[in-house]
Coordinates of C-alpha atoms and ligand atoms in Angstrom, one line a residue:
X151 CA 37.7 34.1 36.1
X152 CA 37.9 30.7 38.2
X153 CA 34.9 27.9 37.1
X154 CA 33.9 28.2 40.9
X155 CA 33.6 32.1 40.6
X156 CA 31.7 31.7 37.1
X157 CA 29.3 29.0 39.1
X158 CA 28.6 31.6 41.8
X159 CA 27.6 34.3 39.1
X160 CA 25.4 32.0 37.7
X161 CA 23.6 30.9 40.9
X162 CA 23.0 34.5 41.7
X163 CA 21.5 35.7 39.1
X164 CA 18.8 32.6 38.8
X165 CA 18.1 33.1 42.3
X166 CA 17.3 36.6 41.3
X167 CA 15.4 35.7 38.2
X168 CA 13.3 33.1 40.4
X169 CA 12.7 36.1 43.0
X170 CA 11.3 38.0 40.3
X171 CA 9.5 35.5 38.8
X172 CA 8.0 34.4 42.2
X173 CA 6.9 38.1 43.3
X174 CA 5.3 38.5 39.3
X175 CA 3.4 35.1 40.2
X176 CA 2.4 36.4 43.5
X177 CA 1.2 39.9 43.3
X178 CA 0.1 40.0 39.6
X179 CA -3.5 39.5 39.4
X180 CA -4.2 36.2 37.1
X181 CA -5.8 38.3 33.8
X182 CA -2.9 40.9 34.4
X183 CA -0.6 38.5 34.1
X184 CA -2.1 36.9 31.1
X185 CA -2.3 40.4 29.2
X186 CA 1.1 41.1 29.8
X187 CA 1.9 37.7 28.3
X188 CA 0.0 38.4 25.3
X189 CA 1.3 41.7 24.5
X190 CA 5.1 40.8 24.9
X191 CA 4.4 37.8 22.6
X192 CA 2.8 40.5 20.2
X193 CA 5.5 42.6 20.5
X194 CA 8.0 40.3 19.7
X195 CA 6.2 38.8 16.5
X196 CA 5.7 42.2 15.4
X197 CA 9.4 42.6 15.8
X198 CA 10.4 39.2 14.3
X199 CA 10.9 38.7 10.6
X200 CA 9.8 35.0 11.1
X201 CA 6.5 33.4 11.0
X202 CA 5.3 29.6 12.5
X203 CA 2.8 27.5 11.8
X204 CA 1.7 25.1 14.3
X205 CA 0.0 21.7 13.3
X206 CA -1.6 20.1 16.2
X207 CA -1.9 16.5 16.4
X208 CA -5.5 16.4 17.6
X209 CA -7.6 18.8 16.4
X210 CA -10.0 20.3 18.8
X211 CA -13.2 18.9 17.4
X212 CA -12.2 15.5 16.4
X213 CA -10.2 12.6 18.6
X214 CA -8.6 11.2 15.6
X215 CA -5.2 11.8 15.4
X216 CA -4.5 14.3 12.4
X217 CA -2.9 13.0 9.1
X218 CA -1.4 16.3 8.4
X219 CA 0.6 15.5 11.7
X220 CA 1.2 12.0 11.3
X221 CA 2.7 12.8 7.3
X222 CA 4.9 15.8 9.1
X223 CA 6.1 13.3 11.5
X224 CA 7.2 10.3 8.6
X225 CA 8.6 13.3 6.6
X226 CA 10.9 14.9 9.3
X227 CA 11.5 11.2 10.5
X228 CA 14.6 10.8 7.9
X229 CA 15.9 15.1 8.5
X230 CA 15.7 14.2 12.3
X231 CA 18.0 11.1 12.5
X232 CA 20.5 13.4 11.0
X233 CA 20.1 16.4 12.9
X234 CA 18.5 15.9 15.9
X235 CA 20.0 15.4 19.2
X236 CA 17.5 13.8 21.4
X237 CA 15.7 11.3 19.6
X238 CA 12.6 8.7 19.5
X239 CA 12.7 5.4 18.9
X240 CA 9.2 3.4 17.8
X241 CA 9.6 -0.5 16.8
X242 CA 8.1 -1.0 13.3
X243 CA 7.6 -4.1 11.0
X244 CA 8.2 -5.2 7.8
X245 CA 10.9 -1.8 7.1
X246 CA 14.3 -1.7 6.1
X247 CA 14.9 0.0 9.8
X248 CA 14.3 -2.0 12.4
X249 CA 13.2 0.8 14.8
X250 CA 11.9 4.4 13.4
X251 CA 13.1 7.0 15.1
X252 CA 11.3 10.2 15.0
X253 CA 12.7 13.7 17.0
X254 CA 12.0 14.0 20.9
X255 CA 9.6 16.9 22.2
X256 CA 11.4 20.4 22.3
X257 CA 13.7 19.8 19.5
X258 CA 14.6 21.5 16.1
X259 CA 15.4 20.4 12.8
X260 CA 15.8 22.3 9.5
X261 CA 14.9 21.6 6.4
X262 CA 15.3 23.0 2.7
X263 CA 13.8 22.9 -0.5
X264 CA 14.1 24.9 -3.6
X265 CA 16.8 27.3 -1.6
X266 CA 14.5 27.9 1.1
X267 CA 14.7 27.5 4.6
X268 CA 12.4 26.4 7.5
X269 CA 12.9 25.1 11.0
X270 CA 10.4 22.4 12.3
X271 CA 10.3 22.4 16.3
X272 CA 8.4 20.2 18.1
X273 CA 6.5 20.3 21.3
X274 CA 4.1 19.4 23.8
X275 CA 1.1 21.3 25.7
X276 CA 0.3 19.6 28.9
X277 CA -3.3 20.5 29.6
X278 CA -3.7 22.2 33.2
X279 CA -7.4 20.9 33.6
X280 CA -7.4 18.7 37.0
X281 CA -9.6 15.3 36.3
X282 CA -10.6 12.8 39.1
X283 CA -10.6 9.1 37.4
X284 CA -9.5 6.2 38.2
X285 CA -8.2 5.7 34.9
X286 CA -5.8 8.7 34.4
X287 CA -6.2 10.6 30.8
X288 CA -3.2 11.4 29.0
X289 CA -3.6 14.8 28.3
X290 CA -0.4 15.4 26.6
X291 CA -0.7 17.5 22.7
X292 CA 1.7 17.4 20.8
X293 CA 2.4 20.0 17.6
X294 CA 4.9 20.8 15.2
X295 CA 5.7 24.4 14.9
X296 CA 7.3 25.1 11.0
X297 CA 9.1 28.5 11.4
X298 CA 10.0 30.6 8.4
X299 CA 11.3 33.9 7.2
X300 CA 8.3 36.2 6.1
X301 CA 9.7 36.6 2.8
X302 CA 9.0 32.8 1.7
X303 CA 5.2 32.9 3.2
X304 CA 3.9 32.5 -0.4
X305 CA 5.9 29.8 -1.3
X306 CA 5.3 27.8 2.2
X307 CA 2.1 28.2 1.8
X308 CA 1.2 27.1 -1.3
X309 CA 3.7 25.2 -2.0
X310 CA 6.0 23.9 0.3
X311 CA 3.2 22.7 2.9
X312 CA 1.6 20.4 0.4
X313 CA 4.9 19.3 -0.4
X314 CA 5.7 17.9 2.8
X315 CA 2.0 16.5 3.3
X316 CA 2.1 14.5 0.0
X317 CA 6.1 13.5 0.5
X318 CA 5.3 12.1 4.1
X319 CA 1.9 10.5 3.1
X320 CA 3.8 8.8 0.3
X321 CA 7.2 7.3 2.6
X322 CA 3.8 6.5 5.1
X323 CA 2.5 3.6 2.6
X324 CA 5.5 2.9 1.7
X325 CA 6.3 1.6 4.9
X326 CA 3.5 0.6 6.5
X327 CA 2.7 -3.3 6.9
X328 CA 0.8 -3.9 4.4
X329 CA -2.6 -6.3 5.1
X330 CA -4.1 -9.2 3.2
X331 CA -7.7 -9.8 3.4
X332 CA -9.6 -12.5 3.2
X333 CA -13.9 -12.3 3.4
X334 CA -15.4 -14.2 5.9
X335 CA -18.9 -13.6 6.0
X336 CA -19.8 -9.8 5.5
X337 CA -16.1 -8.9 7.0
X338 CA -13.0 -9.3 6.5
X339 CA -10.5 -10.5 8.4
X340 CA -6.3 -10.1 7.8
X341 CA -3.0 -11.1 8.1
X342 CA -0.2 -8.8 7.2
X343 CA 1.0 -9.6 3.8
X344 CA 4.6 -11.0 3.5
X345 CA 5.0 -12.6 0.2
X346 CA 7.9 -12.0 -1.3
X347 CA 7.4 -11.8 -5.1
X348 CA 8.9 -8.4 -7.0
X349 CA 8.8 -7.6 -10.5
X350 CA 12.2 -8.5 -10.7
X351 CA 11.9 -12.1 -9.5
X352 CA 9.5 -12.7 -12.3
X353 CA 10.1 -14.8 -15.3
X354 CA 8.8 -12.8 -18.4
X355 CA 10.2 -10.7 -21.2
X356 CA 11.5 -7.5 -20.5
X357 CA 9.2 -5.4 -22.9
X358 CA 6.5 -7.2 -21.3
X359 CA 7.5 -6.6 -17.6
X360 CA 8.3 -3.1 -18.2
X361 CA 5.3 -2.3 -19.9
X362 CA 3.1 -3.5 -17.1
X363 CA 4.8 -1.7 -14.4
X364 CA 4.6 1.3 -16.1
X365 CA 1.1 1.3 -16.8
X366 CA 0.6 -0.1 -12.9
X367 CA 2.9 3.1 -12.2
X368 CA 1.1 5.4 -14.1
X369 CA -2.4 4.5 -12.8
X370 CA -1.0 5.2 -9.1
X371 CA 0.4 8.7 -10.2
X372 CA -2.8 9.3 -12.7
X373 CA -5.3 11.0 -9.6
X374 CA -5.6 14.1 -11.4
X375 CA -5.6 12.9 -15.0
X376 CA -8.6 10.4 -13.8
X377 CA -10.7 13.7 -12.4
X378 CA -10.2 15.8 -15.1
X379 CA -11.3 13.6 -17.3
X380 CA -13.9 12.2 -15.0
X381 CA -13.4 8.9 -14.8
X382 CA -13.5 6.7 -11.7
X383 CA -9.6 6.1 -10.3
X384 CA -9.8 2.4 -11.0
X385 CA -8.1 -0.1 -13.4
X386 CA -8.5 -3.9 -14.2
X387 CA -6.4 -6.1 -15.3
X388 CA -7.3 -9.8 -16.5
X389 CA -4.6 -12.1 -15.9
X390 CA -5.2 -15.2 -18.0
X391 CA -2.9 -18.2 -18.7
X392 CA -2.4 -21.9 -17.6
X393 CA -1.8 -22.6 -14.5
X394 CA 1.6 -22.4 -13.2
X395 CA 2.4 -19.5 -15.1
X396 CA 2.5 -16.7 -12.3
X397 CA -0.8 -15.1 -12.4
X398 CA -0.5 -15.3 -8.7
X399 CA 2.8 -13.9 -8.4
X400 CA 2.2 -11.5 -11.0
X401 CA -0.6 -9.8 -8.4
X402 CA 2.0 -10.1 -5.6
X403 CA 4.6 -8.7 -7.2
X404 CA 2.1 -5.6 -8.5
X405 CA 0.9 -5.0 -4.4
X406 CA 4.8 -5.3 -3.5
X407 CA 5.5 -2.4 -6.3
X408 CA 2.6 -0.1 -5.4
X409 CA 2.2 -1.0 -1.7
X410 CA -1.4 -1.3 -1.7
X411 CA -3.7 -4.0 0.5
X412 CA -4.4 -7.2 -1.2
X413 CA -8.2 -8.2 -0.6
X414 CA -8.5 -11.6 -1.8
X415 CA -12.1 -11.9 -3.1
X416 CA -13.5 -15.4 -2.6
X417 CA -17.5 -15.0 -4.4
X418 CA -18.3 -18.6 -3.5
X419 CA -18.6 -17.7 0.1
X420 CA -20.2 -14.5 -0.3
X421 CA -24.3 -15.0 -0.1
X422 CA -25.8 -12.2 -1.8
X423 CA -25.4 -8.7 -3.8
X424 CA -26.0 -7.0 0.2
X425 CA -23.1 -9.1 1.6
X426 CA -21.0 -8.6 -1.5
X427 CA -21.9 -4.5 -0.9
X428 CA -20.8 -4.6 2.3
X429 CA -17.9 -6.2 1.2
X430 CA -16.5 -3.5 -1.4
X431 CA -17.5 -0.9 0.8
X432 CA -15.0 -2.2 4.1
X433 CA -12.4 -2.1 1.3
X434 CA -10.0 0.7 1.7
X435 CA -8.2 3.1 -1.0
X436 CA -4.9 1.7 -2.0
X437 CA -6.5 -1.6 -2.7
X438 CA -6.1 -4.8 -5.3
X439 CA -9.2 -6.6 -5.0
X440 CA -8.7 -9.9 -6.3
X441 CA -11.0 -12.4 -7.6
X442 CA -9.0 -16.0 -8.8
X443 CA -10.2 -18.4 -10.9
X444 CA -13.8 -16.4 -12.4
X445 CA -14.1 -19.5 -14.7
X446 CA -14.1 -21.8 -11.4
X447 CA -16.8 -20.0 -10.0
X448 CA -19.4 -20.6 -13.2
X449 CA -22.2 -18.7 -11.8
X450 CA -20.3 -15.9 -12.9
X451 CA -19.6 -16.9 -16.4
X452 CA -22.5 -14.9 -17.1
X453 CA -24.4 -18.1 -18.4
X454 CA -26.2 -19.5 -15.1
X455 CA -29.4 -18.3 -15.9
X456 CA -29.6 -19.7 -19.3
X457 CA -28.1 -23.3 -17.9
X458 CA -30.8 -23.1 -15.0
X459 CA -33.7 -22.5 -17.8
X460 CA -33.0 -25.2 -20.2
X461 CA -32.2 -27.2 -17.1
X462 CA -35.7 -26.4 -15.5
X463 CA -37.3 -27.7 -18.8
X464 CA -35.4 -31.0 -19.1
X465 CA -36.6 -32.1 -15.5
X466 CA -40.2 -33.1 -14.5
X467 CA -39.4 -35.1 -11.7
X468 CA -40.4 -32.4 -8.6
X469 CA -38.6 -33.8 -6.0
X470 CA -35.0 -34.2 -7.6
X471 CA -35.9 -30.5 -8.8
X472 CA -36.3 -29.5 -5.1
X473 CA -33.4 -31.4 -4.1
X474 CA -31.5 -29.7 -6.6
X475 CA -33.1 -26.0 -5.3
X476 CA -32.2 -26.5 -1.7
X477 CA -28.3 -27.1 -3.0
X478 CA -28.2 -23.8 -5.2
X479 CA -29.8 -21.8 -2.6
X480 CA -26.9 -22.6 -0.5
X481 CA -24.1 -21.2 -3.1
X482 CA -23.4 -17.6 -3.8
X483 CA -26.2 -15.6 -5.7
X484 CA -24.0 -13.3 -7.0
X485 CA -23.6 -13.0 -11.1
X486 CA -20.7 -11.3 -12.7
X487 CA -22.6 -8.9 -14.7
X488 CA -24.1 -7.6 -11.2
X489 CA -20.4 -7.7 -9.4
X490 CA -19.0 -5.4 -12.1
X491 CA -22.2 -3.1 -11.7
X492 CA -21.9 -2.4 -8.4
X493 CA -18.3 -2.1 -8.7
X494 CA -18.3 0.2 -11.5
X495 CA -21.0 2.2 -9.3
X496 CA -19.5 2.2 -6.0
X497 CA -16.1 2.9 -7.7
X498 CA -17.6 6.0 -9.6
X499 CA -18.6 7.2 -6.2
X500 CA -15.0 7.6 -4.4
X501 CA -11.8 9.3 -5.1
X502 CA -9.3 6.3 -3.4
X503 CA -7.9 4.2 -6.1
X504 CA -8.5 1.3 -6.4
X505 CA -7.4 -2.1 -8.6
X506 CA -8.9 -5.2 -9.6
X507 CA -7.8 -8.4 -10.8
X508 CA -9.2 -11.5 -11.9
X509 CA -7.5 -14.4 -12.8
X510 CA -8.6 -17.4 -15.2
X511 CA -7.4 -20.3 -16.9
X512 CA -9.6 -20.0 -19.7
X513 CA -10.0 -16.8 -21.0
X514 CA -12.1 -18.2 -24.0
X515 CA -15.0 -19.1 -21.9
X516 CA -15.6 -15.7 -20.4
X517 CA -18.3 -13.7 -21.7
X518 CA -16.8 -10.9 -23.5
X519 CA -19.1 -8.4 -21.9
X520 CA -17.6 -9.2 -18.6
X521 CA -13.9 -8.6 -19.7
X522 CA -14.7 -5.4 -22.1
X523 CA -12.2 -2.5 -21.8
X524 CA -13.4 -0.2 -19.3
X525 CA -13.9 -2.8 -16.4
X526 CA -11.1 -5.1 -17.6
X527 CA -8.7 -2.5 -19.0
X528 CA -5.5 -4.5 -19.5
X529 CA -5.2 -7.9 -20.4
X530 CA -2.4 -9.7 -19.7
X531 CA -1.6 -13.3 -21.0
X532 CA 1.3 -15.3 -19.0
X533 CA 2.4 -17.7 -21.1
X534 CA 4.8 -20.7 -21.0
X535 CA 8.3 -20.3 -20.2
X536 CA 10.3 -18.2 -22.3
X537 CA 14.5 -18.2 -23.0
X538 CA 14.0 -14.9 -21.4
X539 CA 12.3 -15.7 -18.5
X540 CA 13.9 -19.0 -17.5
X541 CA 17.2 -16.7 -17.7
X542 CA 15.3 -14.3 -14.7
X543 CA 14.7 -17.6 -12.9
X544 CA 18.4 -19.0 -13.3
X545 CA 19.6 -15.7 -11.9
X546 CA 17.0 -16.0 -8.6
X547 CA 17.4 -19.4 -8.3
X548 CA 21.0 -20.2 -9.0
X549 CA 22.5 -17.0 -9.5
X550 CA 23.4 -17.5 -13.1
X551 CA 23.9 -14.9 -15.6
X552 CA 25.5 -17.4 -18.1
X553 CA 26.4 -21.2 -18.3
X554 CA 27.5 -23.5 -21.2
X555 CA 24.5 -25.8 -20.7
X556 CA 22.1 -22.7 -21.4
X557 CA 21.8 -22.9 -25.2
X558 CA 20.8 -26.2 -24.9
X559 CA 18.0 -25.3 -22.7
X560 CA 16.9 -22.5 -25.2
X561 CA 16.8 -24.3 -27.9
X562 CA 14.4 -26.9 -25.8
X563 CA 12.6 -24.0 -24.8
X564 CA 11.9 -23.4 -28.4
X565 CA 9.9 -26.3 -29.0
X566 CA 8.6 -27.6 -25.9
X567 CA 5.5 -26.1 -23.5
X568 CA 7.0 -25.8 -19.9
X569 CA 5.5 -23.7 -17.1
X570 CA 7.6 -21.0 -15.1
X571 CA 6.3 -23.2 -11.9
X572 CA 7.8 -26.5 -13.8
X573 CA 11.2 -24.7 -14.2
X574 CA 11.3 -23.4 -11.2
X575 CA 10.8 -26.8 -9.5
X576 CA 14.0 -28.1 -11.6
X577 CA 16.1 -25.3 -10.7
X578 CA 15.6 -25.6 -6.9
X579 CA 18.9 -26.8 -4.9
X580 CA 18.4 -30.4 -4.2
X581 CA 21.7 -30.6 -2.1
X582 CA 23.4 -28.2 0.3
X583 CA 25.3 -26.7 -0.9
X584 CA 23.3 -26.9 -4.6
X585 CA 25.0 -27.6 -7.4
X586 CA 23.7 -25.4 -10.4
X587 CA 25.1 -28.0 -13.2
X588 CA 23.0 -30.7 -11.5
X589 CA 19.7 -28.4 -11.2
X590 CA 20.4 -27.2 -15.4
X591 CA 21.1 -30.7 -16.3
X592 CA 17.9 -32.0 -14.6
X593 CA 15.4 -28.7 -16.0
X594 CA 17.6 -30.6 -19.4
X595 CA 16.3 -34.1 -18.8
X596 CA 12.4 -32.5 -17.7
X597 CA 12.3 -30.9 -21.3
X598 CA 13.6 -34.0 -22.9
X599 CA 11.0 -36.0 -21.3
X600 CA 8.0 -33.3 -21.7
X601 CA 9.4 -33.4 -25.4
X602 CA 8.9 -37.4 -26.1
X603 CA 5.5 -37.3 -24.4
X604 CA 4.3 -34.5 -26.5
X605 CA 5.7 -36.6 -29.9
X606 CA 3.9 -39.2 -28.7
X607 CA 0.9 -37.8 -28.1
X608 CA 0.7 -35.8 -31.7
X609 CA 1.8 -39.6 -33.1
X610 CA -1.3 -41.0 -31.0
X611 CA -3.3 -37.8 -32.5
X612 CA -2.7 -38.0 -35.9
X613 CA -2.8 -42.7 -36.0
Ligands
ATP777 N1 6.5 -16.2 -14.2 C1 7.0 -16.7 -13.0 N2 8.1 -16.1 -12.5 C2 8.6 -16.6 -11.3 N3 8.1 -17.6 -10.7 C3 7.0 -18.2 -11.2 C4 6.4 -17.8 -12.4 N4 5.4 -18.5 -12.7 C5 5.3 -19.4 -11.7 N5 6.3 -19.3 -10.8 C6 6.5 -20.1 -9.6 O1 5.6 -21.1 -9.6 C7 4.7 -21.1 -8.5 C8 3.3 -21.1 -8.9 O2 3.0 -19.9 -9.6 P1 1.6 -19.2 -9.4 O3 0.9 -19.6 -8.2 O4 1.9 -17.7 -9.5 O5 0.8 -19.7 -10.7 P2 -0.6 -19.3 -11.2 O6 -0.5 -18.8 -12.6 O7 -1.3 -18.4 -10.2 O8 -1.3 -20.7 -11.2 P3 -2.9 -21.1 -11.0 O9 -3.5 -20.8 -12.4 O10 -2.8 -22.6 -10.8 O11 -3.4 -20.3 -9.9 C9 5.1 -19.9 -7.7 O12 5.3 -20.2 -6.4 C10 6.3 -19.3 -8.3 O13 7.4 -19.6 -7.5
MG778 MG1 -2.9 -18.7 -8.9

């Protein structure tokens, strides 16, 4: 048969099918028409061996989009590129993709796991309900439909469904832009959170590292451990350790490796315990609540009240007593003690998890009470620079897994108190193109000095 002839066929019999269709539409009473609908579609899923699931993406009662949809949609996202041929394309930030493609309405992927196989379809309804408004409503919904064979029903449901949901919510944070939050007033306000810092860019011994990311690992995997033993999903960690050391890093580095939201707690500019409430309650699950520098802020050292007292004694003179009243009743009110309340008791409340770190240069003048296990769980001392982790830094910054100046430098290191941020500075390219003997050789004459001034010092000390 001649294409043409094939053509003609074809024409034929759609003009017939539309004749059909067309009388059906016409002389079929509305409800009849309906009926018949319903019973062929009953028909045919009594006669199918396959049953489908269909997950809206707004759910009649609610406007907000559904997560179950949104976690189907990030977990068929990577199955679809492959299979699909009509495809999506959304613009997102801060991912290894630069665009993330997602399937088009009306088309079907498969998908398998543990030997079984689905199909996910997606699709659109386009409401029929006429509206007059000058601002047209988009009264597009969109499902997925997750067809099966009968046979697996138990294992879909129970397990394969959940599998999906928690597979798709994970690949969701892990590509999302995260935010970081800063508190300005009662709120707080954001900027998305680009630092780069990783675990591996940071200079500290390898037991160490790796111990820290495991427990940071574990406490993110740990949901049902926490509720069975019914605990509150939190953990703190005190980061303590001169300055320069990477305690700031350190907390990037642990946001970067979990992807949570860094709030960057500032107390001083918080007014009171409501504020403060307000505060930890706008914070959201998958959160590292940070506060810097507790020392810094001494009326959390958990010793304002007895400096105000012995102050209040010592001075008689009223007016430089009121003077003094009108400039504390301008900073925070907030103690630690009542911080770590609240958190403990809003914390015990939720099921998100959540993080906290603080950060100090003096660990010694904390009040142990404050840092106790249970609201502090881990501490963590970053210390000066190590052999070890000025060899992490030589590989970042130089690319150097070995040079001939290098046990010279450890054997400095040995000796001498130099902070990662003080190597760091040494090892940074001067020139273009840098010249990695010239950075070594200058971290070598840095030590050398730090060295003489620290003899001379323990000479001055002990004349
Ligand atoms: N352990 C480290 N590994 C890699 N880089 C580091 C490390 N420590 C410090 N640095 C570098 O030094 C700079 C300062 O470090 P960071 O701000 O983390 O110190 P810090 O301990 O928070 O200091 P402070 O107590 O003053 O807040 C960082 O920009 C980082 O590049
Ligand atoms: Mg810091």
């Amino acid at each position: 048969m001649r294409i043409g002839e094939i053509f003609a066929q074809l024409g034929s019999i759609l003009a017939a099918f539309m004749f059909m269709k067309a009388i059906l539409e016409q002389y079929f009473p509305h409800h009849l028409r309906s009926s018949v609908e319903k019973h062929s579609q009953k028909l045919l899923s009594f006669l199918s061996p396959y049953v489908q699931i269909t997950f809206n993406e707004f759910t009649s009662e609610r406007l907000i989009r559904s997560e179950a949809y949104s976690a189907i949609e990030t977990y068929l996202s990577s199955n679809s590129s492959a299979q699909a041929r009509r495809l999506k394309a959304d613009v997102v930030k801060n991912s290894s993709q630069a665009v993330a493609l997602s399937m088009d309405d009306n088309e079907e992927v498969a998908d398998e796991v543990s030997g079984v196989k689905v199909w996910w379809a997606s699709g659109k309804n386009i409401s029929k309900t006429q509206t007059f408004s000058f601002h047209p409503v988009n009264d597009e919904k969109r499902f997925y439909n997750l067809r099966f064979h009968k046979k697996h029903r138990r294992f879909i449901t129970e397990t394969y469904i959940n599998h999906v949901l928690k597979e798709g919510k994970s690949i969701e944070v892990r590509n999302r832009q995260r935010k970081l939050y800063t508190n300005s007033g009662s709120s707080w306000s954001h900027v998305p959170f680009e630092h780069p810092a990783t675990f591996q860019t940071l200079a500290m011994e390898p037991e160490k590292k790796k111990d820290i990311v495991d427990d940071l690992l574990a406490f993110s995997k740990a949901k049902d451990f926490y509720a069975r033993i019914g605990r509150a999903w939190k953990r703190g960690y005190l980061l303590y350790g001169p300055p320069g050391t990477g305690k700031s890093t350190m907390i990037a580095a642990m946001a970067n490796l979990l992807g949570y939201d860094l709030y960057d707690l500032e107390l001083t500019a918080v007014k009171d315990n409501t504020e403060l409430k307000k505060l930890l309650i706008g914070t959201s699950g998958k959160a590292i609540i940070v506060i810097e520098d507790i020392d810094c802020s001494a009326d959390l050292t958990g010793q304002r009240t007895k400096r105000r007292e012995k102050k209040e004694l010592e001075e008689d003179d009223p007016l430089r007593r009121m003077a003094r009243e009108a400039t504390e009743s301008k900073t925070s009110n907030i103690t630690l003690s009542g911080l770590l309340n609240f958190i403990d008791g809003l914390w015990s409340a939720c099921g998100v998890e959540r993080i906290i770190v603080f950060t100090t240069n003096y660990v010694e003048n904390l009040d142990p009470a404050l840092i106790r296990r249970g609201r502090m769980d881990k501490h963590i001392e970053l210390s000066y620079c190590s052999f070890e982790g000025f060899k992490v830094l030589a590989k970042n910054y130089l690319g150097l897994e070995w040079h001939h100046l290098f046990p010279r430098i450890e054997s400095l290191l040995g000796g001498i108190k130099i902070t990662p941020a003080d190597v760091a500075e040494n090892l940074m390219p001067k020139t273009v193109p840098g010249n990695a003997e010239i950075c070594l050789e200058n971290l070598i004459l840095a030590l050398e000095e730090a060295g003489a001034k620290a003899g001379l010092e323990n000479v001055a000390a002990i004349g």
